[in-house]
Every structure is written in C-alpha cells, then in structure tokens.
Coordinates of C-alpha atoms in Angstrom, one line a residue:
Chain A
M1 CA -0.2 -0.6 0.2
E2 CA 1.1 3.6 -0.8
I3 CA 0.0 6.7 1.2
K4 CA 0.7 10.0 -0.1
V5 CA 1.0 13.3 1.3
L6 CA 0.7 16.1 -0.8
G7 CA 0.9 19.4 0.6
P8 CA 3.4 22.4 -0.3
G9 CA 4.5 23.1 3.6
C10 CA 1.7 24.1 5.3
P11 CA 1.6 23.8 9.2
K12 CA -1.5 21.2 9.1
C13 CA 0.3 19.4 5.6
K14 CA 3.2 18.3 8.3
K15 CA 0.7 17.4 11.5
A16 CA -1.0 15.4 8.7
E17 CA 2.0 13.6 7.5
K18 CA 2.8 13.1 11.8
I19 CA -0.4 11.3 12.5
I20 CA -0.7 8.8 9.5
K21 CA 2.9 7.9 9.7
E22 CA 2.1 7.2 13.5
V23 CA -1.2 5.2 13.2
V24 CA 0.6 3.3 10.4
S25 CA 3.0 2.5 12.6
E26 CA 1.3 1.3 15.3
S27 CA -1.2 -0.6 13.2
G28 CA 1.8 -2.7 11.5
S29 CA 0.8 -2.3 8.2
D30 CA 3.2 -2.3 5.6
A31 CA 1.8 0.5 3.9
R32 CA 4.5 3.2 2.2
V33 CA 4.3 7.3 3.4
E34 CA 5.2 9.7 1.4
K35 CA 5.6 13.6 2.0
I36 CA 5.3 15.2 -1.8
T37 CA 5.9 18.8 -2.5
D38 CA 6.3 19.1 -5.8
M39 CA 3.6 20.7 -7.2
M40 CA 3.2 19.7 -10.5
E41 CA 2.6 16.4 -9.0
I42 CA -0.1 18.2 -6.4
A43 CA -1.6 19.9 -9.3
S44 CA -1.9 16.4 -10.8
Y45 CA -4.6 15.2 -8.4
G46 CA -6.5 17.6 -9.1
I47 CA -6.7 19.1 -5.5
V48 CA -7.5 22.6 -4.5
S49 CA -7.0 22.3 -0.7
T50 CA -3.9 21.2 0.9
P51 CA -3.2 18.6 2.7
A52 CA -4.3 15.9 0.5
I53 CA -4.1 12.1 1.5
V54 CA -3.7 9.8 -1.8
V55 CA -4.2 6.3 -1.0
N56 CA -3.3 3.9 -3.7
G57 CA -3.3 6.7 -6.5
E58 CA -7.1 7.8 -5.3
V59 CA -7.6 10.7 -3.3
K60 CA -9.2 10.1 0.2
S61 CA -9.4 13.6 2.1
K62 CA -8.2 16.9 0.9
G63 CA -7.7 19.9 3.2
K64 CA -7.7 18.8 7.0
I65 CA -5.9 16.6 8.8
P66 CA -7.6 13.5 8.4
K67 CA -9.1 11.3 11.7
I68 CA -7.4 8.3 12.9
N69 CA -10.6 6.4 12.4
E70 CA -10.4 7.6 8.7
I71 CA -6.7 6.6 8.6
K72 CA -7.1 3.1 10.1
A73 CA -10.1 2.6 7.5
W74 CA -7.5 3.2 4.5
L75 CA -5.0 0.8 5.8
K76 CA -7.7 -2.0 5.8
M77 CA -8.5 -1.8 2.5
Chain B
M1 CA -21.2 17.3 23.5
N2 CA -19.4 13.6 24.5
L3 CA -21.1 13.5 28.1
F4 CA -24.7 13.1 26.2
K5 CA -22.8 10.9 23.5
N6 CA -21.8 8.2 26.1
M7 CA -25.0 8.8 27.3
T8 CA -27.2 7.4 24.3
P9 CA -26.0 3.9 24.5
V10 CA -28.0 3.1 27.8
L11 CA -31.3 4.2 26.0
L12 CA -33.2 1.1 24.0
K13 CA -33.0 1.4 20.6
G14 CA -36.5 2.2 20.0
D15 CA -35.7 5.5 22.6
R16 CA -33.2 7.1 19.6
I17 CA -35.8 9.5 18.3
V18 CA -36.0 10.5 21.8
S19 CA -32.7 10.3 22.7
N20 CA -31.8 12.8 19.9
K21 CA -34.4 15.0 20.5
I22 CA -33.1 15.5 24.5
M23 CA -29.6 16.0 22.6
M24 CA -31.0 18.5 20.6
L25 CA -32.9 20.5 23.5
A26 CA -29.7 20.0 25.4
S27 CA -27.5 21.5 23.1
I28 CA -29.5 24.4 22.3
T29 CA -30.4 25.4 25.4
G30 CA -26.5 25.0 26.1
S31 CA -25.9 27.6 23.5
I32 CA -28.3 30.2 24.9
A33 CA -26.8 29.7 28.4
A34 CA -23.2 30.1 27.1
V35 CA -24.3 33.2 25.1
L36 CA -25.7 34.9 28.1
I37 CA -22.9 33.9 30.4
W38 CA -20.4 35.4 27.2
W39 CA -23.0 38.9 27.3
G40 CA -23.1 39.0 31.1
V41 CA -19.0 38.9 31.0
Y42 CA -18.8 41.3 27.9
K43 CA -20.9 43.6 29.4
N44 CA -19.0 44.1 32.6
L45 CA -15.4 44.0 31.3
H46 CA -15.1 47.8 31.5
A47 CA -15.9 47.5 35.6
A48 CA -13.5 44.7 35.7
S49 CA -10.7 46.2 34.5
K50 CA -11.0 49.4 36.6
F51 CA -11.4 47.2 39.8
L52 CA -8.2 45.3 38.5
T53 CA -6.3 48.0 38.3
Y54 CA -7.1 50.0 40.7
S55 CA -8.3 47.6 43.3
I56 CA -5.9 45.0 43.0
F57 CA -2.7 46.2 41.2
K58 CA -3.5 49.5 43.7
V59 CA -2.3 51.6 40.6
E60 CA -2.7 55.5 41.5
Q61 CA -5.9 56.8 39.4
G62 CA -5.5 59.5 36.8
T63 CA -1.4 58.5 36.2
H64 CA -0.1 57.6 32.7
F65 CA 0.1 53.8 33.8
G66 CA -2.8 53.5 35.4
F67 CA -4.5 54.9 32.3
A68 CA -2.5 52.1 30.2
L69 CA -3.2 49.6 32.4
E70 CA -7.0 49.8 32.6
F71 CA -6.7 50.0 28.9
F72 CA -4.7 46.6 28.7
F73 CA -7.2 44.7 30.9
Y74 CA -10.6 46.2 29.2
D75 CA -9.0 45.6 25.4
L76 CA -7.8 42.2 26.0
P77 CA -10.7 40.3 27.1
K78 CA -13.1 42.4 24.8
V79 CA -11.1 41.4 21.5
M80 CA -10.2 38.1 23.0
M81 CA -14.1 37.4 23.3
L82 CA -15.1 38.7 20.5
L83 CA -12.5 37.5 18.3
T84 CA -13.8 33.7 20.0
L85 CA -17.0 34.7 18.7
V86 CA -17.0 35.7 15.6
V87 CA -14.2 33.3 14.6
F88 CA -17.0 30.2 15.7
G89 CA -19.9 32.0 13.9
V90 CA -17.9 32.1 10.8
G91 CA -16.5 28.4 11.1
I92 CA -19.5 27.1 11.6
L93 CA -20.5 29.1 7.8
R94 CA -16.8 27.9 6.6
S95 CA -18.1 24.2 7.3
F96 CA -20.5 25.1 4.0
F97 CA -17.9 26.0 1.7
S98 CA -14.4 24.8 0.2
P99 CA -12.2 25.2 -2.2
E100 CA -12.9 22.5 -4.4
K101 CA -17.0 24.0 -4.7
T102 CA -15.6 27.5 -4.9
R103 CA -13.6 26.5 -7.9
E104 CA -16.8 24.7 -9.6
M105 CA -19.2 27.7 -8.9
L106 CA -16.1 30.0 -10.6
A107 CA -15.4 27.8 -13.3
G108 CA -16.7 29.5 -16.9
K109 CA -17.8 32.4 -15.3
S110 CA -18.3 35.5 -17.1
E111 CA -15.5 38.4 -16.2
F112 CA -17.5 40.9 -14.3
A113 CA -20.0 38.8 -12.3
G114 CA -17.4 36.6 -12.0
N115 CA -14.9 38.5 -10.1
I116 CA -17.7 40.3 -7.7
L117 CA -18.6 36.1 -7.0
A118 CA -15.1 35.2 -6.2
A119 CA -14.4 38.6 -4.1
L120 CA -17.4 37.6 -2.4
L121 CA -16.3 33.4 -1.8
G122 CA -13.2 34.7 -0.6
I123 CA -14.7 35.4 2.5
V124 CA -16.8 32.3 3.3
T125 CA -14.3 29.9 1.7
P126 CA -11.2 28.0 3.8
F127 CA -8.2 29.5 2.7
C128 CA -4.5 29.6 4.0
S129 CA -2.1 31.6 2.1
C130 CA 0.6 28.7 2.3
S131 CA -1.7 26.4 0.3
A132 CA -2.3 29.4 -2.5
V133 CA 0.1 27.8 -5.0
P134 CA -2.0 24.7 -5.7
L135 CA -4.9 26.9 -5.6
F136 CA -3.9 28.8 -7.8
I137 CA -3.1 25.9 -10.0
G138 CA -6.2 24.4 -9.7
F139 CA -8.7 27.6 -10.5
V140 CA -6.6 28.2 -13.6
T141 CA -6.3 24.3 -15.2
A142 CA -10.4 24.1 -14.2
G143 CA -11.1 27.5 -16.4
V144 CA -11.6 29.9 -13.8
P145 CA -10.2 33.2 -15.3
L146 CA -7.4 34.8 -14.5
G147 CA -8.4 38.3 -13.3
V148 CA -11.5 35.9 -11.5
T149 CA -8.9 33.8 -9.8
F150 CA -7.2 37.1 -8.7
S151 CA -9.9 38.5 -7.0
F152 CA -10.7 35.4 -4.9
L153 CA -6.7 35.5 -3.9
I154 CA -7.2 39.2 -2.8
A155 CA -10.2 38.9 -0.7
A156 CA -9.4 36.0 0.6
P157 CA -6.6 37.2 2.9
M158 CA -7.7 40.8 3.3
V159 CA -11.1 40.4 4.4
N160 CA -11.2 37.9 6.7
E161 CA -12.7 37.1 10.2
V162 CA -9.9 38.3 12.6
A163 CA -9.4 41.8 10.9
V164 CA -13.2 42.2 11.0
A165 CA -13.8 41.4 14.7
L166 CA -11.2 43.5 15.9
L167 CA -11.9 46.3 13.9
Y168 CA -15.5 45.7 15.0
G169 CA -14.7 45.3 19.0
L170 CA -11.7 48.0 19.0
L171 CA -13.5 50.6 16.4
G172 CA -17.1 50.1 15.6
F173 CA -19.1 48.4 13.6
E174 CA -18.9 51.1 10.8
I175 CA -15.0 51.3 10.6
A176 CA -15.5 47.3 10.2
A177 CA -17.9 47.8 7.4
I178 CA -15.3 50.3 5.6
Y179 CA -12.9 48.3 5.7
M180 CA -15.2 45.1 4.5
G181 CA -16.5 47.4 1.8
T182 CA -13.6 49.0 -0.2
G183 CA -11.5 46.0 0.5
L184 CA -13.9 43.8 -1.3
I185 CA -14.4 46.4 -4.3
I186 CA -10.4 46.5 -4.3
A187 CA -10.1 42.7 -4.6
I188 CA -13.1 43.1 -7.6
L189 CA -11.7 45.8 -9.4
A190 CA -8.2 44.8 -9.4
G191 CA -8.8 41.1 -10.9
W192 CA -11.4 42.8 -13.3
I193 CA -8.3 44.7 -14.4
I194 CA -5.9 41.8 -14.1
G195 CA -8.1 40.2 -16.4
R196 CA -8.7 42.9 -18.8
L197 CA -4.8 43.2 -19.4
H198 CA -5.1 39.9 -20.5
L199 CA -1.1 38.4 -18.4
E200 CA -2.2 34.8 -19.4
K201 CA 1.2 35.1 -20.8
Y202 CA 2.7 35.9 -17.8
V203 CA 2.1 32.6 -16.0
E204 CA 4.5 30.1 -15.9
D205 CA 4.2 27.8 -18.7
W206 CA 4.4 24.7 -16.7
V207 CA 1.1 25.7 -14.6
I208 CA -0.7 25.7 -18.3
Q209 CA 0.4 22.3 -19.0
A210 CA -0.1 21.1 -16.0
N211 CA -3.5 18.7 -16.3
G212 CA -5.3 18.6 -13.3
D213 CA -8.3 16.2 -13.5
A214 CA -10.5 18.8 -12.4
T215 CA -13.9 15.8 -11.3
S216 CA -14.7 16.8 -7.8
I217 CA -14.1 14.7 -5.0
S218 CA -17.6 13.6 -3.1
Q219 CA -17.7 16.2 -0.3
D220 CA -17.9 14.3 3.3
K221 CA -21.5 15.0 4.5
M222 CA -21.4 16.5 7.7
T223 CA -23.8 17.0 10.5
W224 CA -24.7 19.8 12.6
E225 CA -22.9 18.4 15.4
D226 CA -19.6 18.0 13.0
R227 CA -20.3 21.6 11.8
I228 CA -19.8 22.8 15.9
V229 CA -17.0 20.6 16.3
Y230 CA -15.7 22.5 12.9
G231 CA -16.4 25.8 14.6
W232 CA -14.4 25.3 17.7
E233 CA -11.7 23.8 16.0
T234 CA -11.1 26.8 14.0
V235 CA -11.8 28.9 17.3
K236 CA -8.9 26.8 18.4
E237 CA -6.7 27.0 15.4
I238 CA -7.0 30.7 14.8
I239 CA -6.8 31.4 18.6
G240 CA -3.6 29.6 18.8
R241 CA -1.7 31.3 16.1
V242 CA -2.5 34.7 16.8
W243 CA -3.1 35.3 20.7
I244 CA 0.6 36.4 21.2
Y245 CA 0.4 38.8 18.4
M246 CA -3.1 40.4 19.9
V247 CA -1.0 40.3 23.5
L248 CA 1.9 42.6 22.3
G249 CA -0.3 44.6 19.9
I250 CA -2.7 45.6 22.9
A251 CA 0.5 45.9 24.9
V252 CA 2.3 48.5 22.3
G253 CA -1.5 50.5 21.8
A254 CA -1.9 50.8 25.8
A255 CA 1.2 52.3 25.6
I256 CA 0.5 54.8 23.4
H257 CA -2.8 55.1 24.9
G258 CA -1.3 56.0 28.1
F259 CA 2.0 57.8 27.5
V260 CA 1.7 59.5 23.6
P261 CA 0.4 63.1 24.2
E262 CA -2.8 63.9 22.5
N263 CA -2.5 64.9 18.4
F264 CA 1.1 63.7 18.4
M265 CA 0.1 61.8 15.4
A266 CA -1.7 64.3 13.5
S267 CA 1.6 66.3 12.1
I268 CA 2.8 62.7 10.9
M269 CA -0.3 60.7 10.1
G270 CA -2.6 63.3 9.6
K271 CA -5.2 64.5 6.8
D272 CA -2.3 67.7 6.1
A273 CA 0.6 65.1 5.6
W274 CA -0.6 64.4 1.7
W275 CA 2.9 62.1 1.7
S276 CA 1.9 59.7 4.6
V277 CA -0.7 57.7 2.5
P278 CA 1.8 56.4 0.1
I279 CA 4.7 56.0 2.4
A280 CA 2.0 53.8 4.6
V281 CA 1.6 52.0 1.9
V282 CA 5.4 51.4 0.5
I283 CA 6.0 50.7 4.2
G284 CA 3.2 48.4 4.6
V285 CA 3.6 46.3 0.9
P286 CA 6.6 44.3 2.0
M287 CA 5.7 44.0 5.9
Y288 CA 4.5 40.6 7.3
S289 CA 2.6 41.0 10.5
N290 CA -0.1 39.2 11.9
I291 CA -3.4 41.6 11.6
A292 CA -4.3 40.8 15.4
G293 CA -0.7 42.5 16.2
V294 CA -1.6 45.8 13.8
I295 CA -5.0 46.8 15.0
P296 CA -4.6 47.6 18.1
V297 CA -1.6 49.7 17.2
V298 CA -3.7 51.1 14.7
E299 CA -6.3 52.1 16.7
A300 CA -4.4 54.1 19.2
L301 CA -2.8 55.7 16.5
L302 CA -6.2 57.2 15.5
G303 CA -6.7 58.5 19.0
K304 CA -3.7 60.6 19.0
G305 CA -4.6 61.8 15.8
A306 CA -4.2 60.0 12.5
A307 CA -6.1 60.0 9.9
L308 CA -8.7 57.3 8.8
G309 CA -7.4 57.1 5.5
T310 CA -3.7 56.6 6.1
V311 CA -4.4 54.1 8.9
L312 CA -6.8 51.9 6.5
A313 CA -4.4 52.0 3.6
F314 CA -1.4 50.9 5.8
M315 CA -3.8 47.9 7.4
M316 CA -4.8 47.1 3.8
S317 CA -1.3 47.1 2.3
V318 CA -0.2 44.7 5.4
I319 CA -2.6 42.4 5.1
A320 CA -3.6 42.2 0.8
L321 CA 0.5 42.3 0.1
S322 CA 3.2 40.5 1.8
L323 CA 6.7 39.5 0.7
P324 CA 6.7 35.7 1.9
E325 CA 3.4 36.0 -0.3
M326 CA 5.0 36.8 -2.9
I327 CA 8.0 34.5 -3.1
I328 CA 5.4 31.4 -3.2
L329 CA 3.5 33.2 -6.3
R330 CA 6.8 33.4 -7.8
K331 CA 6.5 29.7 -8.5
V332 CA 3.4 30.2 -11.0
L333 CA 3.8 33.5 -11.5
K334 CA 6.6 35.4 -13.9
P335 CA 7.7 38.7 -12.6
R336 CA 5.9 40.8 -14.8
L337 CA 2.9 39.4 -13.4
I338 CA 3.6 39.9 -9.6
F339 CA 4.8 43.2 -10.4
A340 CA 1.1 44.1 -12.5
F341 CA -0.7 42.7 -9.4
I342 CA 1.3 44.2 -6.5
I343 CA 0.9 48.1 -8.7
I344 CA -2.9 47.2 -9.4
V345 CA -3.5 46.2 -5.7
A346 CA -1.1 49.2 -4.2
S347 CA -3.3 51.6 -6.4
G348 CA -6.1 50.6 -5.2
I349 CA -5.0 50.8 -1.6
L350 CA -4.0 54.5 -2.2
V351 CA -7.4 55.5 -3.9
V352 CA -8.9 54.0 -0.9
G353 CA -6.2 56.0 1.6
Y354 CA -6.7 59.2 0.0
L355 CA -10.4 58.9 -0.3
F356 CA -11.1 58.5 3.4
N357 CA -9.1 61.4 4.2
I358 CA -10.7 63.6 1.9
L359 CA -14.0 62.4 2.7
I360 CA -14.1 62.3 6.9

C-alpha cells in the first residue's frame, strides 16, 4: 500500500504526515508514507486544498488533517 | 457534547429518536446559556478592568501608567471574547464551503460577475495562504479566468474574520464595514483589471500544461454536530496562532494610549500630511505582520490624531500584500505579472487612503 501526503509545507500538512505515520507504525501495516511537495505532482491530482491524502492513487481526503479512524479504515482496504 | 454521546447507548434502540430530541434540546439550551454568560461577562468588562487596575494592583488613579493598564485589561478580554464568537460563527459558515466547491462555482464565469462572486466567496471559503499555489493551479486549469482567480486571492486574506472582529471590537461597526466594503471593491476591480490586461502569458508555462483532473471529489457529509466541532477547532487554531500578536499589539496600543500626547500623530499621519498615504503603503506592502497585532496599534494611533485613510491604507497593504506571499506566488507567476499585481492592488489601496482622508 502506498500513501501520499500532498502538501507544500503548510503547518496542517506536517501534522497530517505525522499522524498518518504514527497510525501506520502502530497498526504494523506495511504501507509506505510519502510526503509530496512538488507542485506539478500535487496539481496532477486535481485538488485545490492541502493537505490531501492519496491512497493507492486515489484521493481520499483533502483540506484537513484526517482523523485516526479514517486512516485506520484506509489501512484495512 | 461527549457527555451526551456517552449517554445514548444506555437508552434502548427504540428510544433513539427521543434521545436525539433530548440531545437537541440540551445543546440548544446549552448554547443559549453560553451566549447569555458571554453577554454578561462582556457587559461587565469595563468595571472589571477598573477594579483590577485600581483595587487589585493598587495603581494610582489618573496616572499615565494606570490609564494604560486599565486600557490593557479592558481591551484584551474584550477582543478575545469577540474574536472567539466571530471566529466560531465564521467557522460554522465555512463548513458549508470548500475551495473545490468555490472552483466549481467560478469555472467559466463571465468576467465582471465572476470577479464579484470570487471576492465574496473569498470571505467564506476556508483558505490558507500556504496553499495559495495549489489553489491557483487548480483554479486556472479548471477554467476559472485569471482575473477572477486574482479577485479570490486578494479578497481571501484581506477580508478575513480576525480583521473584521478586531476592527469591530476596537473601532466600531462603521469602520469594520468600511474596511470590508473597500476591501471587496479593491479585490473585484483589481482582479477585473488584471483580467482585462490579458496577462495569461505571464503565468509560468508549466502551470498551463499541468492537467489537473478537475473532477470533483465527493464532499463528506457533515452533520450539525460536525459543524460545531469544526467551528471550535477553527477557534482553537486561530486563537492559538494569533493570541501572542494580540497581547503584544494591545500592550503597545495601551502604552500609546497612556503615554503619547494627544494629537502627537497629527503632523506625521494626519490629514494634511499628503505624503503619509503613499509612505504608509510603501512601508506596509513588504511588511508581514499578523493583523491581530497591527489593529490595536492602529486604533491607538487613530486616537492620537492619525487620519483614518492613512491608517486604513497601512492596514490593507500589510494584510493584502506581503513579501512571503509574493515569493510563494513566484512559483506560478512570472515577475511581470507579480509586479502588475502589486502595482494594481497598491494603487487601489492608495485611492482608498486618499478618499477617506478627503471624505472624513
């Protein structure tokens, strides 16, 4: 599984990355978490608000820090 | 809220509707009580500030220091309370909007009507200047005209709830309304002019090529409870970010109130000093300061004879244009467009400054 955190470096983006990494390591999932700051790549997902979370190529959340329950639900997919 | 949530499982399933009603009633009475308490405290702030200064701290009445301290103890809680209320309200309002929805509404809009709509949406759409670049790309590639995008980008930071709440609390309804109104007009006209000038070729080439897939992502359904939580989160986030600037600003403002002689500012920032407006703009544009710290100082300066237009121009240029924002936007705009953007907005602010110095 591949999780991308899209964000140019806003405070919320950093928090989103941190919380996802924590949930992933707690759950023992093998998901890879990657922070994307490249504008071209961020734009290619068609999102306007950051941070956005992309799980296996699909935009799951945008403009907010995801809740722990949401992240857990993605990891179970 | 959580208290009631934990109570529900105790009730039988058939009682769910009843329990929902109880919850509704409880939250309505809770809200009314909160507003009443808020109002009661708010009304008594003046007496409390006097009591704190002269009875608790035993400062002598009629001294400069006593006056400054009383002012500080009055303004700080007052502004904090107003800010909490306004930010909470705007937070609830914002939960109905998102940048994605705004983009959908603006895509393909005609120029002038589009500019007006964009400036208005700039007030209610959740926006952080840190994500101005993805927003710009997302808007432009989805067919929002360049000038309309700029109207949004000018209005969103300038006409914000922190500025309006502080202006209302410190300077009254009229000046808050003047600020909002002129801010919107500048955003509409500046965006419209940028559109008319056809500056599209000065957007970085890669932005146009970026094929943002503008299919909208389904919006999460929000319940009223979610919106209230969202409102509170907004309050915590914004107060957490601005309180320190506010304390500093009010402290400086209080010192000016207590110690600077009456009419001291009249010769430097008064109506007759015609050069004060452009200087205010030139100093304000590159300056990046938190608005929560600027407004209390500005209020104190007004009390010492500074002219409203000059002060308005200074505030607007500090908020609307800043060096860090230009550096962020440089990623998507060529220097000529950034330059045109600064000149057009700064001219608008100049006009507003002179207009109010002449009229009032």
